[in-house]
Coordinates of C-alpha atoms in Angstrom, one line a residue:
X155 CA 0.0 0.0 0.0
X156 CA 1.4 3.4 -0.9
X157 CA 1.2 6.3 1.5
X158 CA -0.1 9.8 0.8
X159 CA 3.1 11.0 2.6
X160 CA 4.8 10.9 -0.8
X161 CA 3.0 14.1 -1.7
X162 CA 1.6 15.5 1.5
X163 CA 3.5 14.0 4.4
X164 CA 1.4 15.3 7.2
X165 CA -1.7 13.6 5.6
X166 CA -0.5 10.1 6.1
X167 CA -1.8 9.4 9.7
X168 CA -5.2 11.0 9.1
X169 CA -5.5 8.9 5.9
X170 CA -4.7 5.7 7.9
X171 CA -7.1 6.6 10.7
X172 CA -10.0 7.6 8.5
X173 CA -9.5 5.3 5.6
X174 CA -10.0 8.2 3.3
X175 CA -7.8 10.4 1.1
X176 CA -6.9 14.0 2.1
X177 CA -9.6 15.4 -0.2
X178 CA -12.1 13.9 2.1
X179 CA -10.6 14.0 5.6
X180 CA -9.2 17.5 5.0
X181 CA -5.8 17.4 6.7
X182 CA -3.0 18.4 4.3
X183 CA -0.5 20.2 6.5
X184 CA 0.2 20.9 10.2
X185 CA -0.7 24.6 9.5
X186 CA -3.6 24.9 7.1
X187 CA -5.2 27.9 5.4
X188 CA -7.8 29.7 7.6
X189 CA -10.8 30.7 5.5
X190 CA -11.3 34.4 5.4
X191 CA -7.7 35.2 6.5
X192 CA -4.3 35.3 4.9
X193 CA -2.7 33.3 7.7
X194 CA -2.4 29.6 8.5
X195 CA -4.0 28.0 11.5
X196 CA -2.7 24.9 13.4
X197 CA -5.1 21.9 12.9
X198 CA -7.3 21.2 15.9
X199 CA -10.5 19.5 17.0
X200 CA -13.2 19.4 14.3
X201 CA -10.6 19.4 11.6
X202 CA -11.4 15.9 10.3
X203 CA -14.1 15.7 7.6
X204 CA -14.7 12.1 8.5
X205 CA -14.3 10.3 11.9
X206 CA -11.4 8.0 12.6
X207 CA -12.2 4.3 12.6
X208 CA -12.1 3.8 16.4
X209 CA -14.9 6.4 16.7
X210 CA -17.0 4.4 14.3
X211 CA -16.3 1.2 16.2
X212 CA -17.1 3.0 19.5
X213 CA -20.4 4.0 18.1
X214 CA -21.1 0.4 17.2
X215 CA -20.5 -0.7 20.8
X216 CA -16.9 -1.9 20.5
X217 CA -14.4 -1.2 23.2
X218 CA -11.3 0.7 21.9
X219 CA -8.0 1.8 23.4
X220 CA -6.1 4.4 21.5
X221 CA -2.5 5.2 22.6
X222 CA -0.5 8.1 21.1
X223 CA -2.3 8.3 17.7
X224 CA -0.7 11.4 16.3
X225 CA -2.7 14.3 14.9
X226 CA -5.9 13.2 16.6
X227 CA -8.2 14.9 19.1
X228 CA -10.7 13.8 21.7
X229 CA -13.8 12.2 20.3
X230 CA -17.1 13.4 21.8
X231 CA -18.9 10.7 23.8
X232 CA -16.1 8.2 23.4
X233 CA -16.6 5.3 25.9
X234 CA -13.2 3.7 25.5
X235 CA -9.8 5.0 26.5
X236 CA -7.8 7.6 24.6
X237 CA -4.3 8.6 25.6
X238 CA -3.0 11.8 23.9
X239 CA 0.6 13.0 23.5
X240 CA 2.1 10.6 26.1
X241 CA 5.1 9.7 23.9
X242 CA 4.6 11.5 20.6
X243 CA 7.1 14.0 19.2
X244 CA 5.2 16.9 17.6
X245 CA 2.1 17.6 19.7
X246 CA -1.1 18.5 18.0
X247 CA -3.2 18.4 21.2
X248 CA -2.0 18.2 24.8
X249 CA -1.0 15.5 27.2
X250 CA -4.2 14.1 28.6
X251 CA -6.3 10.9 28.8
X252 CA -9.9 10.0 28.5
X253 CA -11.0 9.0 31.1
X254 CA -8.7 11.1 33.3
X255 CA -7.9 8.3 35.8
X256 CA -5.9 6.5 33.1
X257 CA -3.2 9.2 33.2
X258 CA -3.0 8.9 37.0
X259 CA -2.8 5.1 36.7
X260 CA 0.0 5.3 34.1
X261 CA 2.1 7.8 36.1
X262 CA 1.7 5.8 39.3
X263 CA 2.7 2.5 37.7
X264 CA 5.3 3.6 35.2
X265 CA 6.3 7.2 36.0
X266 CA 6.4 10.0 33.4
X267 CA 7.4 9.4 29.8
X268 CA 11.3 9.4 29.8
X269 CA 11.8 12.0 27.1
X270 CA 11.2 15.5 28.4
X271 CA 11.2 17.1 24.9
X272 CA 8.6 17.8 22.3
X273 CA 9.1 19.3 18.8
X274 CA 7.3 22.7 19.2
X275 CA 8.7 23.2 22.7
X276 CA 12.3 22.3 21.7
X277 CA 12.9 25.8 20.3
X278 CA 15.3 26.3 17.4
X279 CA 18.3 24.5 19.0
X280 CA 19.5 20.9 18.6
X281 CA 18.7 18.4 21.3
X282 CA 21.5 16.6 23.1
X283 CA 22.0 13.5 20.9
X284 CA 23.2 11.2 23.7
X285 CA 20.2 12.2 25.9
X286 CA 17.8 11.7 23.0
X287 CA 19.2 8.3 22.1
X288 CA 19.0 7.1 25.7
X289 CA 15.5 8.4 26.5
X290 CA 13.9 7.3 23.3
X291 CA 15.1 3.7 23.9
X292 CA 13.6 3.9 27.4
X293 CA 10.4 5.4 26.0
X294 CA 9.9 2.5 23.5
X295 CA 10.4 0.0 26.4
X296 CA 8.0 1.9 28.6
X297 CA 5.3 2.1 25.9
X298 CA 5.5 -1.7 25.5
X299 CA 4.9 -2.1 29.3
X300 CA 2.0 0.4 29.2
X301 CA 0.4 -1.3 26.3
X302 CA 0.6 -4.8 28.0
X303 CA -0.8 -3.3 31.2
X304 CA -3.8 -1.7 29.5
X305 CA -4.4 -4.9 27.5
X306 CA -4.8 -6.9 30.7
X307 CA -6.6 -4.3 32.8
X308 CA -9.2 -2.7 30.5
X309 CA -11.7 -4.4 28.1
X310 CA -10.8 -3.9 24.4
X311 CA -11.9 -5.1 20.9
X312 CA -9.4 -2.8 19.3
X313 CA -6.1 -1.6 20.6
X314 CA -4.1 1.0 18.6
X315 CA -0.6 2.0 19.7
X316 CA 1.8 4.2 17.8
X317 CA 5.6 4.2 18.5
X318 CA 6.5 7.8 17.7
X319 CA 10.0 7.4 19.0
X320 CA 11.3 6.9 15.5
X321 CA 10.1 10.3 14.5
X322 CA 12.7 12.4 16.5
X323 CA 15.3 9.6 15.9
X324 CA 14.9 10.1 12.2
X325 CA 15.4 13.8 12.6
X326 CA 18.4 13.9 14.8
X327 CA 20.2 10.5 15.0
X328 CA 21.6 10.4 11.4
X329 CA 25.4 11.0 11.6
X330 CA 26.7 13.9 9.5
X331 CA 28.8 11.5 7.4
X332 CA 25.9 9.2 6.4
X333 CA 26.0 8.5 2.6
X334 CA 23.1 10.0 0.8
X335 CA 21.9 9.0 -2.7
X336 CA 19.7 11.4 -4.6
X337 CA 17.2 10.8 -7.4
X338 CA 16.5 7.1 -6.8
X339 CA 14.6 7.2 -3.6
X340 CA 17.6 5.8 -1.5
X341 CA 18.2 7.5 1.8
X342 CA 21.5 5.9 2.8
X343 CA 21.5 2.9 5.1
X344 CA 21.2 2.0 8.8
X345 CA 24.9 2.1 9.4
X346 CA 24.1 4.9 11.9
X347 CA 24.4 3.0 15.2
X348 CA 22.2 5.3 17.3
X349 CA 19.4 5.2 14.7
X350 CA 19.7 1.4 14.4
X351 CA 19.4 1.1 18.1
X352 CA 16.0 2.8 18.0
X353 CA 14.7 0.5 15.3
X354 CA 15.9 -2.4 17.4
X355 CA 14.2 -1.1 20.5
X356 CA 10.9 -0.5 18.7
X357 CA 11.1 -3.9 17.1
X358 CA 11.6 -5.5 20.5
X359 CA 8.7 -3.5 22.0
X360 CA 6.4 -4.6 19.3
X361 CA 7.6 -8.2 19.8
X362 CA 6.7 -8.0 23.5
X363 CA 3.2 -6.8 22.7
X364 CA 2.6 -9.4 20.0
X365 CA 3.7 -12.1 22.3
X366 CA 0.9 -11.1 24.7
X367 CA -1.7 -11.5 22.0
X368 CA -3.7 -14.7 21.9
X369 CA -4.5 -16.6 18.8
X370 CA -7.8 -14.8 18.4
X371 CA -6.1 -11.4 18.0
X372 CA -5.4 -10.0 14.5
X373 CA -2.3 -7.8 14.4
X374 CA -1.5 -5.1 11.8
X375 CA 1.9 -3.4 11.8
X376 CA 2.3 -0.3 9.5
X377 CA 4.2 2.8 9.0
X378 CA 2.8 6.2 7.9
X379 CA 6.0 7.4 6.3
X380 CA 9.7 7.1 6.3
X381 CA 12.7 9.4 6.8
X382 CA 15.2 10.7 4.3
X383 CA 17.2 13.8 3.4
X384 CA 15.2 17.0 2.9
X385 CA 16.1 18.9 -0.2
X386 CA 12.8 20.6 -0.9
X387 CA 13.8 24.1 0.1
X388 CA 10.2 25.2 0.4
X389 CA 11.3 28.1 2.7
X390 CA 12.8 29.8 -0.3
X391 CA 9.5 30.1 -2.1
X392 CA 8.3 33.3 -0.4
X393 CA 11.5 35.1 -1.6
X394 CA 11.1 33.7 -5.1
X395 CA 7.5 35.0 -5.3
X396 CA 8.5 38.4 -4.0
X397 CA 11.4 38.8 -6.4
X398 CA 9.2 37.8 -9.3
X399 CA 6.7 40.4 -8.3
X400 CA 3.8 38.1 -7.4
X401 CA 4.0 38.8 -3.6
X402 CA 4.0 42.6 -3.0
X403 CA 6.6 43.9 -0.6
X404 CA 5.8 47.0 1.6
X405 CA 6.0 50.1 -0.5
X406 CA 8.7 52.7 0.2
X407 CA 8.1 55.6 2.5
X408 CA 8.7 58.7 0.3
X409 CA 10.0 60.7 3.3
X410 CA 13.0 58.5 4.2
X411 CA 13.1 55.9 1.4
X412 CA 12.6 53.1 3.9
X413 CA 10.0 50.5 3.5
X414 CA 7.0 50.8 5.8
X415 CA 7.9 48.2 8.4
X416 CA 5.9 47.3 11.5
X417 CA 7.3 47.8 15.0
X418 CA 7.8 44.0 15.3
X419 CA 9.7 43.9 12.0
X420 CA 11.9 46.9 12.9
X421 CA 12.8 45.3 16.3
X422 CA 13.6 42.1 14.5
X423 CA 15.8 43.8 11.9
X424 CA 17.7 45.6 14.7
X425 CA 18.8 42.3 16.3
X426 CA 21.7 40.4 14.8
X427 CA 20.7 37.0 13.3
X428 CA 22.7 34.9 15.7
X429 CA 21.3 36.7 18.8
X430 CA 17.8 36.6 17.2
X431 CA 18.0 32.8 16.9
X432 CA 19.2 32.5 20.5
X433 CA 16.3 34.6 21.7
X434 CA 13.8 32.7 19.6
X435 CA 15.0 29.4 20.9
X436 CA 13.9 30.4 24.4
X437 CA 10.4 31.7 23.5
X438 CA 7.3 29.6 23.9
X439 CA 6.3 28.0 20.6
X440 CA 3.0 29.8 20.5
X441 CA 4.7 33.1 20.8
X442 CA 7.3 32.2 18.2
X443 CA 4.5 31.3 15.8
X444 CA 2.6 34.5 16.5
X445 CA 5.7 36.6 15.9
X446 CA 6.4 34.8 12.7
X447 CA 2.9 35.5 11.4
X448 CA 3.2 39.1 12.4
X449 CA 6.5 39.5 10.6
X450 CA 5.2 37.8 7.5
X451 CA 2.1 40.0 7.4
X452 CA 4.2 43.1 7.9
X453 CA 6.4 42.2 5.0
X454 CA 3.4 41.8 2.6
X455 CA 1.4 44.4 0.8
X456 CA -1.8 42.5 0.1
X457 CA -3.1 45.2 -2.3
X458 CA -0.2 44.4 -4.7
X459 CA 0.0 40.6 -4.0
X460 CA -1.2 38.3 -6.8
X461 CA 0.1 35.0 -5.3
X462 CA 1.7 34.0 -2.0
X463 CA 2.6 31.0 0.1
X464 CA 1.9 29.8 3.6
X465 CA 4.3 28.2 6.1
X466 CA 4.5 24.4 5.5
X467 CA 6.8 21.6 6.5
X468 CA 7.9 20.1 3.2
X469 CA 5.5 21.3 0.6
X470 CA 5.8 24.6 -1.2
X471 CA 2.3 25.5 -2.4
X472 CA 1.5 28.7 -4.2
X473 CA -1.9 30.3 -3.4
X474 CA -3.7 32.8 -5.6
X475 CA -4.8 36.0 -3.9
X476 CA -8.5 36.5 -4.9

């Protein structure tokens, strides 16, 4: 089975969870266009155009346990157990469980999740690789224990568990000298010891879980996408559109010849790039996102803009200004 991640990588998990393509479930990017505005909005509850399969099963009277399904949100009236952002990497919701006592049970029995990092709260710096390697391996082992505990203490007809530990591993545990082949789909090999350790740990965790399943349990193992070098350079697209005249830059002030910059943009321009990155890395992610939107808006003259782009992750999509 092919994955929609080949074209729209954020869409793969919603596609798996709903059994529909992006055109129907409606999730294309982490930040999607907000109707009536020229800014993107982070996906949230109510985003899906069709419910995930465990919500359908719950409505049919089946008991479901869902652990760390990424890019999902609480289902109204759900009678099973949902655990959100326990050991995921890029949070789309917040750490919580339904019912609430499940979180108390997990923390009492297993302690907190070993990795104390999350993508949006990481800032712009690099995590400590040794710490990441050690804690992700511990996280995979803990998730296996949690899954086995819930399997034996709560009723279930469907149990879904996602090992997101490979997500940050894929981002940060490739060594700088890993060979990369371009143009043929190859992404090097697993000669990277730390990355291979994570695959081994997740394989072992899945093996533990499968060994606890009886003969009447059907097991599906799947992956939403893979990891490889990123050469898309989507972040250059706004500059390209501006230089080609499709995105209007602020007009010049006739009195001093300077462009009409906002206060936020003037302050940003006054700070050296290295210091700017250091400051940004310590800001809450919500504030960083808000500031980025303000700067982008201040640098755009919408009355002279024919086409523009929105922040994405890997995809550079041009939008027509109507």
